Tab-separated table of C-alpha atoms and ligand atoms in Angstrom:
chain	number	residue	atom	x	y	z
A	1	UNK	CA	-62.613	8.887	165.343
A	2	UNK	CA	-61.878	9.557	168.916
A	3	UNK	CA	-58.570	11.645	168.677
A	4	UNK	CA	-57.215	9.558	165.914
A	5	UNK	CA	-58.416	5.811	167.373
A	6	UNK	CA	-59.988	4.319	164.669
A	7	UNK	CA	-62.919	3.063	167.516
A	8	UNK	CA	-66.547	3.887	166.453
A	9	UNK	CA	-68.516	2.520	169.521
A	10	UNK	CA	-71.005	5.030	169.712
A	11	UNK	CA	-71.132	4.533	173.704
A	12	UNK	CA	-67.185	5.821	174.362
A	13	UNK	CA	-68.231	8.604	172.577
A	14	UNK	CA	-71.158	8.978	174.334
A	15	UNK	CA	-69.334	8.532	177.602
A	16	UNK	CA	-66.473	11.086	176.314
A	17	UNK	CA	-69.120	13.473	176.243
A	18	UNK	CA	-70.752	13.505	179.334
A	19	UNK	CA	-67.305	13.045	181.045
A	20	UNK	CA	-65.524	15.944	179.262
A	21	UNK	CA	-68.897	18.309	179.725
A	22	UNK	CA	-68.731	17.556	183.899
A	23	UNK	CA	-64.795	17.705	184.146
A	24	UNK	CA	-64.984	20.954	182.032
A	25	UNK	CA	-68.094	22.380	184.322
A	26	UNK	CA	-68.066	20.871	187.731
A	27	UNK	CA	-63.837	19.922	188.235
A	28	UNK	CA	-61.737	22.255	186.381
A	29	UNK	CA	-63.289	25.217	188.083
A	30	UNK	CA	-62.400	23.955	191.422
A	31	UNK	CA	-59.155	22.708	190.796
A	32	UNK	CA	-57.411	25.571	191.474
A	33	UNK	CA	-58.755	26.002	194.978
A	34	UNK	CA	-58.051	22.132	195.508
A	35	UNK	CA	-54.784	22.277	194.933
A	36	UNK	CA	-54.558	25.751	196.819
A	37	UNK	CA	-56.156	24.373	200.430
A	38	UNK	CA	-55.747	20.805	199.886
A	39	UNK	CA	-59.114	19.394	200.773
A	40	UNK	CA	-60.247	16.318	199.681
A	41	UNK	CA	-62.693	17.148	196.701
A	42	UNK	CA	-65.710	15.086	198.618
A	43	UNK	CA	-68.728	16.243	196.751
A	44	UNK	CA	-67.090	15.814	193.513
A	45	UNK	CA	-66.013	12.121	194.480
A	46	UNK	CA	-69.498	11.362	195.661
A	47	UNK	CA	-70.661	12.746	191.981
A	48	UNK	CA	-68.046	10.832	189.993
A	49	UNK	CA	-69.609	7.872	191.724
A	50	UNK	CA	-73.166	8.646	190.824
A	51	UNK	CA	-71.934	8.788	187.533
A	52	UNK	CA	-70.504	4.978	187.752
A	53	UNK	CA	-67.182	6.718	187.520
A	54	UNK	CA	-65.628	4.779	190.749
A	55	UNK	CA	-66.433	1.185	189.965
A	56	UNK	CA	-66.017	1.587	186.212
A	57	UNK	CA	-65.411	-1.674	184.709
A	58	UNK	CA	-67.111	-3.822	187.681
A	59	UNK	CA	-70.079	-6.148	186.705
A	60	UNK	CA	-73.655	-3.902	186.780
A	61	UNK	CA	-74.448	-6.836	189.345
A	62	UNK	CA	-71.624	-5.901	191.979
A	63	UNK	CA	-72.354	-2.161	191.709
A	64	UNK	CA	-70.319	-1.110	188.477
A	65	UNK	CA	-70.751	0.802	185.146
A	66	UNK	CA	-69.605	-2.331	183.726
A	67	UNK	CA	-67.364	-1.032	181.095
A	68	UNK	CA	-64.307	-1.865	179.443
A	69	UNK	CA	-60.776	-0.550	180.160
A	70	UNK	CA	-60.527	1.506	177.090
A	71	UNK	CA	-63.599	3.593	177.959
A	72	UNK	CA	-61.827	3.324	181.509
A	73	UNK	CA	-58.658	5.080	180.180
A	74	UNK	CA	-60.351	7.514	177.970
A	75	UNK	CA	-62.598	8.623	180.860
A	76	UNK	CA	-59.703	8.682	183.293
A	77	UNK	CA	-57.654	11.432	181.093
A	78	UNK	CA	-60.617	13.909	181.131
A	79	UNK	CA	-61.075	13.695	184.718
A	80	UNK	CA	-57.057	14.267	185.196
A	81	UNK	CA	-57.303	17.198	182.347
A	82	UNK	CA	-59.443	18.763	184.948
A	83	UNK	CA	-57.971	17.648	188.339
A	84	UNK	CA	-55.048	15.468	188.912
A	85	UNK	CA	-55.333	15.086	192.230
A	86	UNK	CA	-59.066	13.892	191.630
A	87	UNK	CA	-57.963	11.731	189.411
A	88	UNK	CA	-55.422	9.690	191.352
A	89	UNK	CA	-58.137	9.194	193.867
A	90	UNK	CA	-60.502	7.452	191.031
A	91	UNK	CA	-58.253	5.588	189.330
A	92	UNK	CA	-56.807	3.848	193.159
A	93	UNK	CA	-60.389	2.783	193.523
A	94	UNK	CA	-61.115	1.400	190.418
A	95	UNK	CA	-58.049	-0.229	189.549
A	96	UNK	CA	-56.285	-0.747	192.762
A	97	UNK	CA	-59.172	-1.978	195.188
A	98	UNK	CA	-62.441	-2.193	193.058
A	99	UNK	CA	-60.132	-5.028	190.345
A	100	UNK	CA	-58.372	-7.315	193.144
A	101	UNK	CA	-61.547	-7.801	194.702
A	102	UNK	CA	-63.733	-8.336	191.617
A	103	UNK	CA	-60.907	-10.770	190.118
A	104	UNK	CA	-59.448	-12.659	193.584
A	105	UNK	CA	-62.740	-12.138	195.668
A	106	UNK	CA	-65.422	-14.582	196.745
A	107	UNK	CA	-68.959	-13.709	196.363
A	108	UNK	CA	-69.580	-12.943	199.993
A	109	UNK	CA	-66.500	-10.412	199.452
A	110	UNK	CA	-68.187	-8.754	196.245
A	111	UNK	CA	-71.698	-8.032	197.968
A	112	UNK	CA	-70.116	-6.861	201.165
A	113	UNK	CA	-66.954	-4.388	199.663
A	114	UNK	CA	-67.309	-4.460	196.169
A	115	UNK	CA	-70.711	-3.164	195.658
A	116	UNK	CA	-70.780	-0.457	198.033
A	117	UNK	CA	-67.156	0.634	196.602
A	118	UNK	CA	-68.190	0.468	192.972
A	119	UNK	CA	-71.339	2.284	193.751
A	120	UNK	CA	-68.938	5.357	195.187
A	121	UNK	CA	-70.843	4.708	198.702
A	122	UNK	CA	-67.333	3.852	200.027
A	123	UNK	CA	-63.751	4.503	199.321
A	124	UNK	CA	-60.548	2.498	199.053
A	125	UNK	CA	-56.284	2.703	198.807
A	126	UNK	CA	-54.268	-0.260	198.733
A	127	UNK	CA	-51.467	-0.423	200.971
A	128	UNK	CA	-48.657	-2.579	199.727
A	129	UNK	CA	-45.710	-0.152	199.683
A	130	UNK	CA	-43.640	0.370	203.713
A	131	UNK	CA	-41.103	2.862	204.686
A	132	UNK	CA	-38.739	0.378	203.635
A	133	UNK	CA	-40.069	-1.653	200.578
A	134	UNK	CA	-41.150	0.696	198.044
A	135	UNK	CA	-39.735	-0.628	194.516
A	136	UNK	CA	-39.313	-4.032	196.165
A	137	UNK	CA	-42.423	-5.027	198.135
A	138	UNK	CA	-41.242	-9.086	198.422
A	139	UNK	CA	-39.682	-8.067	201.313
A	140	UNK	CA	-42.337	-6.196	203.133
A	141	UNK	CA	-42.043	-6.439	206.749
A	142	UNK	CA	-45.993	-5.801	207.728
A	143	UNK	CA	-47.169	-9.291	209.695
A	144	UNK	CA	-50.734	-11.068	209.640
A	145	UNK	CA	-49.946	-13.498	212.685
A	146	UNK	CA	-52.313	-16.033	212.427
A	147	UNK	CA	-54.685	-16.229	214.969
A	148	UNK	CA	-58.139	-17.501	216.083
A	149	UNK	CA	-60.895	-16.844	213.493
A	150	UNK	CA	-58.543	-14.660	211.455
A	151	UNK	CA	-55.030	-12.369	211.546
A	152	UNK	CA	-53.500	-9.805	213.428
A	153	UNK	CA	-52.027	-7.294	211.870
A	154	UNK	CA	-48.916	-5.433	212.674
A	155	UNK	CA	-46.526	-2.912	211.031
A	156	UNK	CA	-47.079	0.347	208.833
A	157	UNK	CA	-47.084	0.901	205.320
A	158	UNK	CA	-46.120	4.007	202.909
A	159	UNK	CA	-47.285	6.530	200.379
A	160	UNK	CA	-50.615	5.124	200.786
A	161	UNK	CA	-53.044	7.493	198.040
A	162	UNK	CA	-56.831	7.644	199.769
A	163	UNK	CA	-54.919	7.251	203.036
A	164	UNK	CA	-56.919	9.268	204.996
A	165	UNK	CA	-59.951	8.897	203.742
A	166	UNK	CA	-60.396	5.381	202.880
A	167	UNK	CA	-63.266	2.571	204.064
A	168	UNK	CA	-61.026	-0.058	203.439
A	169	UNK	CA	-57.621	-0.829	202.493
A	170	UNK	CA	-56.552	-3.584	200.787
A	171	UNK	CA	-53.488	-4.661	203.143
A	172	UNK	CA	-50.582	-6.737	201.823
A	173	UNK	CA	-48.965	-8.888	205.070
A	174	UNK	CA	-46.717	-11.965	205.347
A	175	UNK	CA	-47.511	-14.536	207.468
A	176	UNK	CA	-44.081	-15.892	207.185
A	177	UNK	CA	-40.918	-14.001	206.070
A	178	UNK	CA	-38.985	-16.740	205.384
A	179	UNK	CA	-41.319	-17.863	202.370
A	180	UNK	CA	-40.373	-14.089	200.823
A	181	UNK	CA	-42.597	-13.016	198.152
A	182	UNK	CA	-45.084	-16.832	198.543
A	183	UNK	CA	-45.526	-15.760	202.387
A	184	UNK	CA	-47.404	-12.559	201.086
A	185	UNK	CA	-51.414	-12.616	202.084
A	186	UNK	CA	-53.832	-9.940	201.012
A	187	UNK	CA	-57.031	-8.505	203.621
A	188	UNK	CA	-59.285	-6.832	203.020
A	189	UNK	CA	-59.185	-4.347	206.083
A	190	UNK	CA	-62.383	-2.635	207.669
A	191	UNK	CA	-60.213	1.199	208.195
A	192	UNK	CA	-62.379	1.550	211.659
A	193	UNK	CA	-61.233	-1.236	213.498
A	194	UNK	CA	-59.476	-1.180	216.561
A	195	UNK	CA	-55.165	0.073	216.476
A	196	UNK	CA	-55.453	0.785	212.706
A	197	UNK	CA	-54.182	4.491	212.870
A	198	UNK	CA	-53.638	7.246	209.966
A	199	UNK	CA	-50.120	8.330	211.191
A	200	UNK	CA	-49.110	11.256	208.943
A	201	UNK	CA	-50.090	12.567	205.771
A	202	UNK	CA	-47.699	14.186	203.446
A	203	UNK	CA	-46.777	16.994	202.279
A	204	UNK	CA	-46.531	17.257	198.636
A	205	UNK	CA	-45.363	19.079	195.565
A	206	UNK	CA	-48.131	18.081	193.784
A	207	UNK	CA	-51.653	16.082	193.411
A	208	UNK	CA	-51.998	18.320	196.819
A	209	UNK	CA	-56.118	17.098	197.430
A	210	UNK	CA	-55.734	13.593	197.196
A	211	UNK	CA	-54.113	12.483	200.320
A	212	UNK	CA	-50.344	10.405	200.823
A	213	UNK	CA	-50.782	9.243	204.035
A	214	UNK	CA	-48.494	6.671	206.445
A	215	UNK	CA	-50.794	3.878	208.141
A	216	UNK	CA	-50.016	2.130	211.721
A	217	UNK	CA	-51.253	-1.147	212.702
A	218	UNK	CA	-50.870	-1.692	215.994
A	219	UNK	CA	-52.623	-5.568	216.221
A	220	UNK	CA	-55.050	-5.100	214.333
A	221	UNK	CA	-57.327	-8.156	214.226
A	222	UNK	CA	-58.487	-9.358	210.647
A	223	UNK	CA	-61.504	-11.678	210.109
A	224	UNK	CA	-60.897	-14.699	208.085
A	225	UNK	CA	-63.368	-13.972	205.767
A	226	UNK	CA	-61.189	-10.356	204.949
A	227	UNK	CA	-58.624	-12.978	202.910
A	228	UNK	CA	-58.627	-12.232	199.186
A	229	UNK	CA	-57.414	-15.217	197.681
A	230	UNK	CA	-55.357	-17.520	199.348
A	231	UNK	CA	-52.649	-17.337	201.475
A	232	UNK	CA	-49.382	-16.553	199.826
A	233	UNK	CA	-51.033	-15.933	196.777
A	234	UNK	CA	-50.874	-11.633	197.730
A	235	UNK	CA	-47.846	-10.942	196.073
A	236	UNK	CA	-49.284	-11.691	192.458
A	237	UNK	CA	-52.033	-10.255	193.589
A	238	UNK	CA	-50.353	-7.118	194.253
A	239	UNK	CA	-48.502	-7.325	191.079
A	240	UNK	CA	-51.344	-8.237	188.905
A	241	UNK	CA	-53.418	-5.309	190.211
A	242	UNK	CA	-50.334	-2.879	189.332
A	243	UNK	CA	-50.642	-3.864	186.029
A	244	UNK	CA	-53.862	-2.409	185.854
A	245	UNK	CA	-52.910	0.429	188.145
A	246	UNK	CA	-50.212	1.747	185.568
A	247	UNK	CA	-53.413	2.062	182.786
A	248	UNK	CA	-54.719	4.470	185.201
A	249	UNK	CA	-51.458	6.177	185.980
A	250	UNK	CA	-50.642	6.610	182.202
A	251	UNK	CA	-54.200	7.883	181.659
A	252	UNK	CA	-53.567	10.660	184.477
A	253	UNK	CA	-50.645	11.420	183.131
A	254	UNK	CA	-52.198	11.852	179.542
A	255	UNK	CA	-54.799	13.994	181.007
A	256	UNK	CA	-51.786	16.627	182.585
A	257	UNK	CA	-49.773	16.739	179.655
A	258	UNK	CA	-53.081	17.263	177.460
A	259	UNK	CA	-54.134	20.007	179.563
A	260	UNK	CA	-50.680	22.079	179.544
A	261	UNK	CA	-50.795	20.765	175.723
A	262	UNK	CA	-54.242	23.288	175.432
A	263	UNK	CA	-52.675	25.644	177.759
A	264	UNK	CA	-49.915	25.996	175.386
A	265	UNK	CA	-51.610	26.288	172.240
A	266	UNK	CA	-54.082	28.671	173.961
A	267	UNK	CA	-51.060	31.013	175.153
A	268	UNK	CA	-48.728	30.939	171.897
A	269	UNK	CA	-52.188	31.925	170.107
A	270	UNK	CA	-52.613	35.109	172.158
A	271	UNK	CA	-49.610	36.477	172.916
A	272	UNK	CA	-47.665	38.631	170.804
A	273	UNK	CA	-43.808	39.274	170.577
A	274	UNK	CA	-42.042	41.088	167.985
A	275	UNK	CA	-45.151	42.079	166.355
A	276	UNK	CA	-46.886	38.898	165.726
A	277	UNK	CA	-48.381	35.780	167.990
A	278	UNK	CA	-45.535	33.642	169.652
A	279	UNK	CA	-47.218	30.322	167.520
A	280	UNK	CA	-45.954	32.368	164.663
A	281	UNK	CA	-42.488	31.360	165.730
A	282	UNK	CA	-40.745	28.339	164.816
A	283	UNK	CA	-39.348	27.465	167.841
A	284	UNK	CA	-42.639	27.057	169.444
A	285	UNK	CA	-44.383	25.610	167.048
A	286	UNK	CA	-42.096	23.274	167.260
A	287	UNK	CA	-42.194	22.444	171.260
A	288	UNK	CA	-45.987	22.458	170.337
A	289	UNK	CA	-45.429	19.471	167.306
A	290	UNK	CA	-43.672	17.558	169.362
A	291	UNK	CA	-45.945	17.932	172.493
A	292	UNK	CA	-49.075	16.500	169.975
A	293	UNK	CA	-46.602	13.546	168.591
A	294	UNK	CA	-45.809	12.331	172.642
A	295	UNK	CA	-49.302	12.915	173.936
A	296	UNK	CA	-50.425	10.900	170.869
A	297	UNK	CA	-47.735	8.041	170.929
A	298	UNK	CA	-48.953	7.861	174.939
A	299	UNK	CA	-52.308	7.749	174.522
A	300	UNK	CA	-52.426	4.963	171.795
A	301	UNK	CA	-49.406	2.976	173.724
A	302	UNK	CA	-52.553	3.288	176.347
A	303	UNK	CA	-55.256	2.310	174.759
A	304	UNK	CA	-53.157	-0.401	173.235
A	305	UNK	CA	-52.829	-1.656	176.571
A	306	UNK	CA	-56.424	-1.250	178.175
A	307	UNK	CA	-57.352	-2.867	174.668
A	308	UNK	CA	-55.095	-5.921	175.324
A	309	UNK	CA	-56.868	-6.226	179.091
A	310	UNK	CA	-60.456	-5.763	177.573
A	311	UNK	CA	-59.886	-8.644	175.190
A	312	UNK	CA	-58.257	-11.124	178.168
A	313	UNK	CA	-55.123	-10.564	176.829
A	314	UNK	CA	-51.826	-10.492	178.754
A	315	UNK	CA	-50.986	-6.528	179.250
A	316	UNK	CA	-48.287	-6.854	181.664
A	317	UNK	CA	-45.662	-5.194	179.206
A	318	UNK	CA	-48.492	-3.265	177.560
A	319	UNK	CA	-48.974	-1.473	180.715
A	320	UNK	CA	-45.568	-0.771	181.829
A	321	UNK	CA	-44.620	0.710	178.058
A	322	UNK	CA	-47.759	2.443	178.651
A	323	UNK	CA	-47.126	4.065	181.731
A	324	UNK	CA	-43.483	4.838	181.065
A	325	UNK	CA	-44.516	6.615	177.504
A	326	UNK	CA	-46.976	8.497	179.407
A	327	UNK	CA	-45.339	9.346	182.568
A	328	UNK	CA	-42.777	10.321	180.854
A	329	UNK	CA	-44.515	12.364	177.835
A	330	UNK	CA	-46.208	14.596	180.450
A	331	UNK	CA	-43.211	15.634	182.349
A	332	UNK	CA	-41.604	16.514	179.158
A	333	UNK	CA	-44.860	18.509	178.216
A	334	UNK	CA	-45.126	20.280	181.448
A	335	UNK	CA	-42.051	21.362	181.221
A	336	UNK	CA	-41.577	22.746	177.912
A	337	UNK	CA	-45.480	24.494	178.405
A	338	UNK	CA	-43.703	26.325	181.032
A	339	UNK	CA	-41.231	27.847	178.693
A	340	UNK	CA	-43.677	28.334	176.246
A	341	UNK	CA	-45.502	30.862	178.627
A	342	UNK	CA	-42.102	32.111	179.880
A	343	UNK	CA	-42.608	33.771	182.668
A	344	UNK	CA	-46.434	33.424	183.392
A	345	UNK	CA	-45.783	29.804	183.768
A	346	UNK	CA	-44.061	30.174	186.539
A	347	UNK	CA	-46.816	31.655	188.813
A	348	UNK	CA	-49.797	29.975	189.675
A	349	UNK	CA	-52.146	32.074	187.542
A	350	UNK	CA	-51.227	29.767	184.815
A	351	UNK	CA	-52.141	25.858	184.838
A	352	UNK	CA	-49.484	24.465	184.026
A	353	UNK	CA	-47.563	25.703	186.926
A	354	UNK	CA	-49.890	23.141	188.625
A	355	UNK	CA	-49.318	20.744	185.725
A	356	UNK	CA	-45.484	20.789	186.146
A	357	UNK	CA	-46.024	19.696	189.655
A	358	UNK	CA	-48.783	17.313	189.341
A	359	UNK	CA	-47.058	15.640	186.808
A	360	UNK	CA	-43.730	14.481	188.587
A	361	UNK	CA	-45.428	11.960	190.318
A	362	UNK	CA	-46.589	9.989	187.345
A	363	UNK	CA	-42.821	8.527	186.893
A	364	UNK	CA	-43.232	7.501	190.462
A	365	UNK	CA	-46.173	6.309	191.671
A	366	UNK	CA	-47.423	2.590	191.038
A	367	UNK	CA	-43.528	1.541	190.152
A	368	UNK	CA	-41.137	4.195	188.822
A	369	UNK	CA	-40.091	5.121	185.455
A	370	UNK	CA	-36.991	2.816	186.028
A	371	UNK	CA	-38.995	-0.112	187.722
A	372	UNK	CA	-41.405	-0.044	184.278
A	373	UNK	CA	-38.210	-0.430	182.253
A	374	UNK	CA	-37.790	-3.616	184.338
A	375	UNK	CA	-41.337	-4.798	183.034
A	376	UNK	CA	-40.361	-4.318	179.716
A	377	UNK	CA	-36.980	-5.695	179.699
A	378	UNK	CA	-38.126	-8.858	181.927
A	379	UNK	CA	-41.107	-9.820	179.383
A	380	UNK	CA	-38.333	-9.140	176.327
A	381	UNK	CA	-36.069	-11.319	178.044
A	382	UNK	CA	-38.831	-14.040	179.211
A	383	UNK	CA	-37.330	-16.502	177.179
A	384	UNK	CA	-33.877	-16.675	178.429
B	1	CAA	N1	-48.802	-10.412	187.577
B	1	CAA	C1	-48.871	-11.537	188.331
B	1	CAA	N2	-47.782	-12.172	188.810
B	1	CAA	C2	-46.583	-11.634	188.525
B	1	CAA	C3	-46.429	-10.467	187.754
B	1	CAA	C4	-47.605	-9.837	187.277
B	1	CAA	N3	-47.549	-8.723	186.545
B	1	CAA	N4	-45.122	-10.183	187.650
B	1	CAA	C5	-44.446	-11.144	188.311
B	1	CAA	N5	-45.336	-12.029	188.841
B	1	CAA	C6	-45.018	-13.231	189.622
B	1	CAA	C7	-43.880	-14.019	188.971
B	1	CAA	O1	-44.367	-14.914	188.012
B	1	CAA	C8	-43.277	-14.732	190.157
B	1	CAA	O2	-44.033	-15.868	190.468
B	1	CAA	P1	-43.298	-17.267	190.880
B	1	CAA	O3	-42.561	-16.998	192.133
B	1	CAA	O4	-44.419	-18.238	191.037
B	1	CAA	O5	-42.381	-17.618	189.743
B	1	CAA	C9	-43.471	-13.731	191.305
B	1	CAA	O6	-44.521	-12.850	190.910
B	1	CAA	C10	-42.243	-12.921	191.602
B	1	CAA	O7	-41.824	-12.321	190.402
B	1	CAA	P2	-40.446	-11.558	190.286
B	1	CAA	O8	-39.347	-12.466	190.765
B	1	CAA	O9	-40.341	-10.975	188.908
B	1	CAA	O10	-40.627	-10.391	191.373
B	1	CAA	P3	-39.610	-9.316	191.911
B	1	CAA	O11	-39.606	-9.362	193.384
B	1	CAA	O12	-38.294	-9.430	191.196
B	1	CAA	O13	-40.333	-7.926	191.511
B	1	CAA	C11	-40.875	-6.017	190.203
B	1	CAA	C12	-40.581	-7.535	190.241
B	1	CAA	C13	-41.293	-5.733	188.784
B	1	CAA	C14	-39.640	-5.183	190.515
B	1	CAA	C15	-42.019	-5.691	191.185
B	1	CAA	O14	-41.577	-5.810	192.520
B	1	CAA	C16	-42.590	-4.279	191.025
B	1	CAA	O15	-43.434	-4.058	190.168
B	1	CAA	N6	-42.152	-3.319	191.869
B	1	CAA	C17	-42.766	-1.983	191.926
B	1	CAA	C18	-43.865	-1.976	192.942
B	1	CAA	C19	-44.791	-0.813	192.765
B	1	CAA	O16	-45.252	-0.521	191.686
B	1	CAA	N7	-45.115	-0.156	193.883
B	1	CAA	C20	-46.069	0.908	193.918
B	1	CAA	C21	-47.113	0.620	194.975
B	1	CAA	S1	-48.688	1.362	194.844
B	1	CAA	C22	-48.463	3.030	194.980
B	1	CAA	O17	-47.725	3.572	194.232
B	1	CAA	C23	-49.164	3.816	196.027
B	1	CAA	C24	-50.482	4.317	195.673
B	1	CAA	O18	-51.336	4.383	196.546
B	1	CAA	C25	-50.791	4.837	194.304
């Protein structure tokens, strides 16, 4: 059983292994330092991708591991046990660039991108959200004006996670605002090309070595061939790929709260007050019983979810109860695994002083806490 999943494929377990050894040898060692300085962990990206861990559940033929979501998830939650911050970065190129293009892309667009972008040869972010349209991106203000052979782009865009580093983004444009969310186009954009600008990068609380960064695009020209889909047809795009997205997101956010989960047992094991070890006490084992029962609930609403997308199912709902569970289990986790080490847990010779902050983001990123209540309440309500 893989932490209570009644799943006996030999190869998750297989993968689990391998996964946990290099997050345990190679990430969590580092992540310290990462968060510390900020850099970009490149040599561990370039491993993760040598390890298929960047193109996960993309076809062996367009560069990918070729796995399922499940194995996805479970993978994902290791990594983020280790590093958050590498974590974000793998789970925006899998599920935010490496999907749209393998579902909405032609063939051309698969050898060219996809490929090189599974393999981990190149990286991507996905660049929907604007200063202005964050929870609402029908109204996004970025124009492709159509011109010859293709689209010029113009506007900026927000919160963008690979920001700075990234190959290519996938950009999400309308070609006409009056058509709202149908004007919406998605391109595939080449990050060198000419009046594309990194503007600013921010400065965060926490998931400090991936980058947030603000993009420009000051008429940028877009070949035709850079369309994914079809004109108009972005916004779905964009809304499909989220779904996906928030499987990642929730399997970060399982991989913080499991980490100041450890960190907590680890802590109330060793140190002593009033003669005895704190887990002794009642009122920690308690924060510590409740801690397993949310980090459980989250991962299964998870794996429910990546379950649902591995057998073609719709996960739409899945996802978003996913996500919100999780998001929301590691906060509370984080929190409480600060109290539990009193006042170690506040200084950063403790984890989860770097869990507490890593783990705010989850409720935001890839649609807030309140935007995945929407989700829900929408596909309750679907009949009405
Ligand atoms: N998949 C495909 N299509 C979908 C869909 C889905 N999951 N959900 C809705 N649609 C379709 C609808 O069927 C509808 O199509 P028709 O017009 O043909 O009927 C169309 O999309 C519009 O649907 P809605 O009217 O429901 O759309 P809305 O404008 O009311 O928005 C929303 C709904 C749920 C609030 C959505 O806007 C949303 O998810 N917002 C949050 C956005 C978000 O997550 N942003 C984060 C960006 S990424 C990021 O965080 C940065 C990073 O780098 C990590």
């Amino acid at each position: 059983m893989l932490y209570g999943w009644p799943e006996t494929d030999e190869s998750k377990k297989m993968l689990l292994d391998q996964v946990r050894s290099f997050s345990r040898s190679v990430i969590a060692p580092k992540a310290a330092e990462a968060d510390a300085t900020g850099n970009f962990p490149t040599e561990i990206v370039q491993q993760l991708g040598e390890m298929g861990l960047m193109g996960m559940m993309v076809p062996e033929e367009w560069g990918g591991a070729g796995m399922d979501a499940v194995s996805y998830a479970m993978a994902l939650e290791e990594i983020a046990a280790a590093c958050a911050s590498t974590a974000v970065i793998m789970s925006v190129n899998n599920s935010l660039v490496c999907y749209p293009i393998q579902a909405f892309g032609n063939d051309d667009q698969k050898k060219k991108f996809l490929t090189p972008l599974a393999q981990g040869k190149k990286l991507g972010c996905f660049a929907l959200s604007e200063p202005g349209h964050g929870s609402d991106p029908a109204g996004l203000q970025c124009q492709a004006i159509k011109v010859e052979g293709g689209y010029k782009l113009k506007g900026s865009k927000n919160w963008i996670t690979n920001g700075k580093e990234a190959d290519y983004a996938i950009v999400f444009a309308t070609t006409d605002k009056a058509l709202g969310h149908k004007g919406i186009c998605a391109l595939i954009v080449d990050t060198k090309s000419t009046g594309y600008k990194v503007a600013k990068l921010e400065d965060k609380l926490g998931i400090v070595a991936s980058s947030t960064a603000q993009l420009f695009f000051d008429d940028v020209f877009v070949p035709q061939e850079c369309l994914l889909g079809k004109e108009g047809q972005g916004f779905k795009i964009a809304l499909a790929t989220l779904d996906g997205g928030r499987i990642g997101i929730a399997s970060q956010a399982l991989g913080i709260g499991r980490c100041a989960f450890d960190a907590s047992k680890k802590f109330a094991s060793e140190r002593e007050q009033f003669g005895a070890p704190i887990a002794k006490l009642q009122a920690i084992q308690w924060f510590i019983a409740d801690m397993a029962t949310r980090l459980q609930a989250a991962r299964l609403l998870t794996w429910n979810a990546a379950k649902c997308k591995d057998m073609g199912l719709k996960y739409t709902k899945e996802a978003a109860m996913a996500k919100l569970a999780a998001s929301e289990a590691s906060v509370w986790i984080a929190t409480k695994a600060i109290q539990v080490h009193g006042g170690y847990g506040y200084t950063k010779e403790y984890v989860v002083e770097r869990n507490y902050r890593d783990s705010k983001v989850t409720e935001i990123y890839e649609g807030t806490s309140e935007i995945q209540r929407i989700v829900i309440a929408a596909q309750e309500f679907a009949e009405l």
